[in-house]
PDB file of C-alpha atoms in Angstrom:
ATOM      1  CA  LEU A 208     -81.096 -34.265  16.748  1.00 57.00           C
ATOM      2  CA  LEU A 209     -82.817 -37.083  18.647  1.00 61.00           C
ATOM      3  CA  GLU A 210     -80.045 -37.111  21.220  1.00 68.00           C
ATOM      4  CA  ARG A 211     -80.770 -33.474  22.055  1.00 74.00           C
ATOM      5  CA  LEU A 212     -84.523 -33.957  22.372  1.00 75.00           C
ATOM      6  CA  PRO A 213     -85.471 -33.814  26.061  1.00 76.00           C
ATOM      7  CA  ARG A 214     -86.710 -37.109  27.453  1.00 73.00           C
ATOM      8  CA  GLU A 215     -89.709 -35.301  28.952  1.00 77.00           C
ATOM      9  CA  THR A 216     -90.799 -34.219  25.469  1.00 80.00           C
ATOM     10  CA  LEU A 217     -90.848 -37.847  24.368  1.00 72.00           C
ATOM     11  CA  LEU A 218     -92.747 -38.836  27.515  1.00 71.00           C
ATOM     12  CA  ASP A 219     -95.354 -36.156  26.808  1.00 78.00           C
ATOM     13  CA  HIS A 220     -95.766 -37.229  23.178  1.00 77.00           C
ATOM     14  CA  PRO A 221     -96.059 -41.032  22.831  1.00 73.00           C
ATOM     15  CA  ASP A 222     -96.306 -40.912  19.034  1.00 76.00           C
ATOM     16  CA  LEU A 223     -93.076 -38.945  18.895  1.00 78.00           C
ATOM     17  CA  ALA A 224     -91.413 -41.534  21.129  1.00 76.00           C
ATOM     18  CA  GLU A 225     -92.507 -44.262  18.733  1.00 77.00           C
ATOM     19  CA  LEU A 226     -91.100 -42.365  15.753  1.00 80.00           C
ATOM     20  CA  ALA A 227     -87.881 -41.686  17.625  1.00 80.00           C
ATOM     21  CA  CYS A 228     -87.404 -45.392  18.315  1.00 81.00           C
ATOM     22  CA  LEU A 229     -88.003 -46.256  14.678  1.00 82.00           C
ATOM     23  CA  ALA A 230     -85.540 -43.583  13.563  1.00 84.00           C
ATOM     24  CA  ILE A 231     -82.956 -44.810  16.057  1.00 84.00           C
ATOM     25  CA  SER A 232     -83.325 -48.383  14.802  1.00 86.00           C
ATOM     26  CA  MET A 233     -82.661 -47.396  11.195  1.00 85.00           C
ATOM     27  CA  THR A 234     -79.384 -45.580  11.750  1.00 83.00           C
ATOM     28  CA  ALA A 235     -77.305 -48.557  10.519  1.00 79.00           C
ATOM     29  CA  PHE A 236     -75.234 -48.247  13.697  1.00 85.00           C
ATOM     30  CA  PRO A 237     -76.701 -51.012  15.867  1.00 89.00           C
ATOM     31  CA  ASP A 238     -74.469 -50.452  18.899  1.00 90.00           C
ATOM     32  CA  HIS A 239     -75.294 -46.750  18.949  1.00 87.00           C
ATOM     33  CA  ALA A 240     -78.993 -47.505  18.452  1.00 86.00           C
ATOM     34  CA  GLU A 241     -79.012 -49.942  21.383  1.00 87.00           C
ATOM     35  CA  ALA A 242     -77.205 -47.424  23.569  1.00 86.00           C
ATOM     36  CA  GLN A 243     -79.750 -44.726  22.741  1.00 82.00           C
ATOM     37  CA  LEU A 244     -82.655 -47.049  23.503  1.00 81.00           C
ATOM     38  CA  ASP A 245     -81.025 -48.104  26.778  1.00 83.00           C
ATOM     39  CA  GLN A 246     -80.423 -44.468  27.693  1.00 79.00           C
ATOM     40  CA  LEU A 247     -84.124 -43.788  27.231  1.00 76.00           C
ATOM     41  CA  ASP A 248     -84.983 -46.926  29.275  1.00 76.00           C
ATOM     42  CA  ILE A 249     -87.352 -47.689  26.431  1.00 77.00           C
ATOM     43  CA  ASP A 250     -88.209 -51.188  27.683  1.00 76.00           C
ATOM     44  CA  ASP A 251     -90.438 -49.676  30.382  1.00 77.00           C
ATOM     45  CA  ALA A 252     -93.855 -50.083  28.686  1.00 73.00           C
ATOM     46  CA  GLN A 253     -95.643 -48.110  31.396  1.00 78.00           C
ATOM     47  CA  ARG A 254     -93.482 -45.084  30.775  1.00 76.00           C
ATOM     48  CA  TRP A 255     -93.318 -45.451  26.977  1.00 74.00           C
ATOM     49  CA  PRO A 256     -96.699 -46.792  25.771  1.00 71.00           C
ATOM     50  CA  GLY A 257     -96.238 -45.284  22.300  1.00 65.00           C
ATOM     51  CA  ALA A 258     -92.910 -46.982  21.793  1.00 72.00           C
ATOM     52  CA  ALA A 259     -93.989 -50.266  23.353  1.00 72.00           C
ATOM     53  CA  ARG A 260     -96.266 -51.184  20.457  1.00 76.00           C
ATOM     54  CA  THR A 261     -93.369 -51.196  17.989  1.00 83.00           C
ATOM     55  CA  LEU A 262     -90.434 -52.113  20.226  1.00 85.00           C
ATOM     56  CA  PRO A 263     -90.196 -55.709  18.908  1.00 89.00           C
ATOM     57  CA  LEU A 264     -89.984 -54.310  15.372  1.00 91.00           C
ATOM     58  CA  VAL A 265     -87.353 -51.770  16.449  1.00 90.00           C
ATOM     59  CA  ARG A 266     -85.279 -54.497  18.105  1.00 91.00           C
ATOM     60  CA  ALA A 267     -85.710 -56.779  15.057  1.00 94.00           C
ATOM     61  CA  VAL A 268     -84.441 -54.072  12.687  1.00 93.00           C
ATOM     62  CA  ILE A 269     -81.389 -53.657  14.902  1.00 94.00           C
ATOM     63  CA  ALA A 270     -80.867 -57.432  14.989  1.00 95.00           C
ATOM     64  CA  LEU A 271     -80.927 -57.526  11.189  1.00 94.00           C
ATOM     65  CA  GLN A 272     -78.217 -54.874  11.086  1.00 93.00           C
ATOM     66  CA  ARG A 273     -76.130 -57.247  13.192  1.00 94.00           C
ATOM     67  CA  ASP A 274     -76.880 -60.083  10.746  1.00 95.00           C
ATOM     68  CA  ASP A 275     -78.820 -61.862  13.483  1.00 97.00           C
ATOM     69  CA  ALA A 276     -81.756 -63.166  11.473  1.00 97.00           C
ATOM     70  CA  GLN A 277     -82.724 -65.701  14.154  1.00 97.00           C
ATOM     71  CA  GLN A 278     -83.125 -62.964  16.774  1.00 97.00           C
ATOM     72  CA  ALA A 279     -85.166 -60.847  14.366  1.00 96.00           C
ATOM     73  CA  ILE A 280     -87.434 -63.802  13.593  1.00 97.00           C
ATOM     74  CA  ALA A 281     -87.853 -64.594  17.294  1.00 96.00           C
ATOM     75  CA  LEU A 282     -88.801 -60.992  18.068  1.00 94.00           C
ATOM     76  CA  LEU A 283     -91.284 -60.677  15.216  1.00 93.00           C
ATOM     77  CA  GLU A 284     -92.865 -64.110  15.668  1.00 92.00           C
ATOM     78  CA  SER A 285     -93.259 -63.856  19.424  1.00 87.00           C
ATOM     79  CA  HIS A 286     -94.732 -60.348  19.536  1.00 83.00           C
ATOM     80  CA  ARG A 287     -97.677 -59.016  17.623  1.00 78.00           C
ATOM     81  CA  VAL A 288     -96.524 -55.643  16.331  1.00 76.00           C
ATOM     82  CA  ASP A 289     -99.549 -53.350  16.203  1.00 76.00           C
ATOM     83  CA  THR A 290     -99.509 -51.851  12.712  1.00 81.00           C
ATOM     84  CA  THR A 291    -103.183 -50.870  12.689  1.00 80.00           C
ATOM     85  CA  GLY A 292    -103.737 -47.773  10.600  1.00 83.00           C
ATOM     86  CA  ASN A 293    -100.056 -47.407   9.790  1.00 85.00           C
ATOM     87  CA  PRO A 294     -99.053 -48.784   6.378  1.00 87.00           C
ATOM     88  CA  PHE A 295     -95.407 -47.813   6.940  1.00 88.00           C
ATOM     89  CA  LEU A 296     -95.191 -50.046  10.030  1.00 88.00           C
ATOM     90  CA  ARG A 297     -97.088 -52.832   8.282  1.00 89.00           C
ATOM     91  CA  TYR A 298     -94.701 -52.965   5.352  1.00 90.00           C
ATOM     92  CA  LEU A 299     -91.610 -52.441   7.482  1.00 91.00           C
ATOM     93  CA  ARG A 300     -92.671 -55.460   9.546  1.00 92.00           C
ATOM     94  CA  LEU A 301     -93.309 -57.505   6.394  1.00 92.00           C
ATOM     95  CA  SER A 302     -89.920 -56.511   4.973  1.00 92.00           C
ATOM     96  CA  ALA A 303     -88.042 -57.245   8.187  1.00 94.00           C
ATOM     97  CA  LEU A 304     -89.712 -60.609   8.669  1.00 94.00           C
ATOM     98  CA  SER A 305     -89.301 -61.766   5.069  1.00 93.00           C
ATOM     99  CA  VAL A 306     -85.655 -60.615   4.905  1.00 93.00           C
ATOM    100  CA  SER A 307     -85.019 -62.431   8.186  1.00 95.00           C
ATOM    101  CA  TYR A 308     -86.481 -65.666   6.837  1.00 95.00           C
ATOM    102  CA  ALA A 309     -84.488 -65.324   3.616  1.00 93.00           C
ATOM    103  CA  ALA A 310     -81.279 -64.645   5.553  1.00 93.00           C
ATOM    104  CA  ALA A 311     -81.949 -67.774   7.620  1.00 95.00           C
ATOM    105  CA  GLY A 312     -82.363 -69.833   4.435  1.00 94.00           C
ATOM    106  CA  ARG A 313     -86.129 -70.175   4.861  1.00 95.00           C
ATOM    107  CA  TYR A 314     -86.972 -68.868   1.376  1.00 92.00           C
ATOM    108  CA  ALA A 315     -90.408 -70.436   1.030  1.00 92.00           C
ATOM    109  CA  ARG A 316     -91.419 -68.930   4.368  1.00 94.00           C
ATOM    110  CA  ALA A 317     -90.125 -65.517   3.251  1.00 93.00           C
ATOM    111  CA  ARG A 318     -92.355 -65.684   0.187  1.00 91.00           C
ATOM    112  CA  THR A 319     -95.335 -66.984   2.160  1.00 93.00           C
ATOM    113  CA  VAL A 320     -95.178 -64.002   4.525  1.00 92.00           C
ATOM    114  CA  LEU A 321     -95.477 -61.606   1.605  1.00 89.00           C
ATOM    115  CA  GLU A 322     -98.119 -63.686  -0.184  1.00 91.00           C
ATOM    116  CA  SER A 323    -100.252 -63.916   2.953  1.00 92.00           C
ATOM    117  CA  GLU A 324    -100.351 -60.139   3.418  1.00 88.00           C
ATOM    118  CA  PRO A 325    -100.482 -58.682  -0.086  1.00 87.00           C
ATOM    119  CA  ILE A 326     -99.782 -55.014  -0.603  1.00 86.00           C
ATOM    120  CA  GLN A 327    -102.962 -53.074  -1.157  1.00 83.00           C
ATOM    121  CA  ALA A 328    -103.283 -51.165  -4.437  1.00 81.00           C
ATOM    122  CA  ALA A 329    -103.818 -47.901  -2.540  1.00 82.00           C
ATOM    123  CA  ASP A 330    -100.487 -48.381  -0.746  1.00 83.00           C
ATOM    124  CA  ARG A 331     -98.402 -49.043  -3.850  1.00 78.00           C
ATOM    125  CA  ASN A 332     -95.792 -46.734  -5.305  1.00 75.00           C
ATOM    126  CA  ASN A 333     -94.085 -45.590  -2.153  1.00 79.00           C
ATOM    127  CA  ASP A 334     -90.637 -46.491  -0.928  1.00 83.00           C
ATOM    128  CA  ILE A 335     -91.552 -48.874   1.862  1.00 84.00           C
ATOM    129  CA  THR A 336     -93.940 -50.953  -0.267  1.00 85.00           C
ATOM    130  CA  ILE A 337     -91.345 -51.235  -3.019  1.00 85.00           C
ATOM    131  CA  ILE A 338     -88.851 -52.428  -0.397  1.00 85.00           C
ATOM    132  CA  ALA A 339     -91.380 -54.957   0.917  1.00 85.00           C
ATOM    133  CA  GLU A 340     -92.111 -56.300  -2.546  1.00 85.00           C
ATOM    134  CA  SER A 341     -88.436 -56.451  -3.479  1.00 88.00           C
ATOM    135  CA  THR A 342     -87.842 -58.831  -0.581  1.00 89.00           C
ATOM    136  CA  TYR A 343     -89.976 -61.332  -2.489  1.00 89.00           C
ATOM    137  CA  ALA A 344     -87.569 -61.109  -5.432  1.00 91.00           C
ATOM    138  CA  LEU A 345     -84.640 -61.404  -3.015  1.00 90.00           C
ATOM    139  CA  ALA A 346     -86.030 -64.638  -1.606  1.00 91.00           C
ATOM    140  CA  LEU A 347     -86.470 -66.027  -5.122  1.00 92.00           C
ATOM    141  CA  LEU A 348     -82.893 -65.096  -6.036  1.00 92.00           C
ATOM    142  CA  LEU A 349     -81.408 -66.574  -2.884  1.00 90.00           C
ATOM    143  CA  GLU A 350     -83.384 -69.730  -3.519  1.00 89.00           C
ATOM    144  CA  GLY A 351     -81.817 -69.959  -6.974  1.00 92.00           C
ATOM    145  CA  ASN A 352     -84.914 -69.051  -8.986  1.00 92.00           C
ATOM    146  CA  ALA A 353     -83.491 -66.191 -11.072  1.00 95.00           C
ATOM    147  CA  ARG A 354     -86.066 -66.465 -13.870  1.00 95.00           C
ATOM    148  CA  GLU A 355     -89.006 -66.101 -11.516  1.00 94.00           C
ATOM    149  CA  ALA A 356     -87.241 -63.238  -9.719  1.00 92.00           C
ATOM    150  CA  ALA A 357     -86.675 -61.459 -13.046  1.00 92.00           C
ATOM    151  CA  ARG A 358     -90.307 -61.954 -14.025  1.00 92.00           C
ATOM    152  CA  PHE A 359     -91.488 -60.652 -10.683  1.00 89.00           C
ATOM    153  CA  THR A 360     -89.255 -57.579 -10.760  1.00 86.00           C
ATOM    154  CA  THR A 361     -90.718 -56.528 -14.115  1.00 86.00           C
ATOM    155  CA  THR A 362     -94.071 -56.280 -12.386  1.00 80.00           C
ATOM    156  CA  LEU A 363     -92.469 -54.011  -9.774  1.00 74.00           C
ATOM    157  CA  GLU A 364     -91.181 -51.672 -12.426  1.00 52.00           C
ATOM    158  CA  VAL A 365     -94.633 -51.427 -13.988  1.00 50.00           C
ATOM    159  CA  SER A 366     -96.341 -50.683 -10.674  1.00 52.00           C
ATOM    160  CA  ALA A 367     -93.624 -48.228  -9.631  1.00 47.00           C
ATOM    161  CA  SER A 368     -93.930 -46.056 -12.720  1.00 49.00           C
TER     162      SER A 368
END
């Protein structure tokens, strides 16, 4: 569907361009996603101001699909992704960054990211916040702390019900 959307429509609707980039990044086909972004010439911030604010996050999600945690970390650490007023973007960024740290063996840093930006009570009980919180348990498991991970996941079940 996105491939058939006229480029001019995306240019006229910056928020739609941003959503399109996010959707493209989550296809689980990183080569295809990169090709679509290149076809749109999405790196031109003047032309695509709506997409520019989340482009580092989009590129980091694609890097994670390629198992390139270092690239994802570099993108997310070197660019401030504007997530103002958008809880989905906030928690996607937290998830991507913490998973990247965990994949790179930096488990304490993965947990610190999530501890430093706790999920607000009003944002709980939706898919993206559950994913963000589960990355904390993942970091604990990868670190070898299964008991703490099990304890933590019981709190997720309670808040998710």
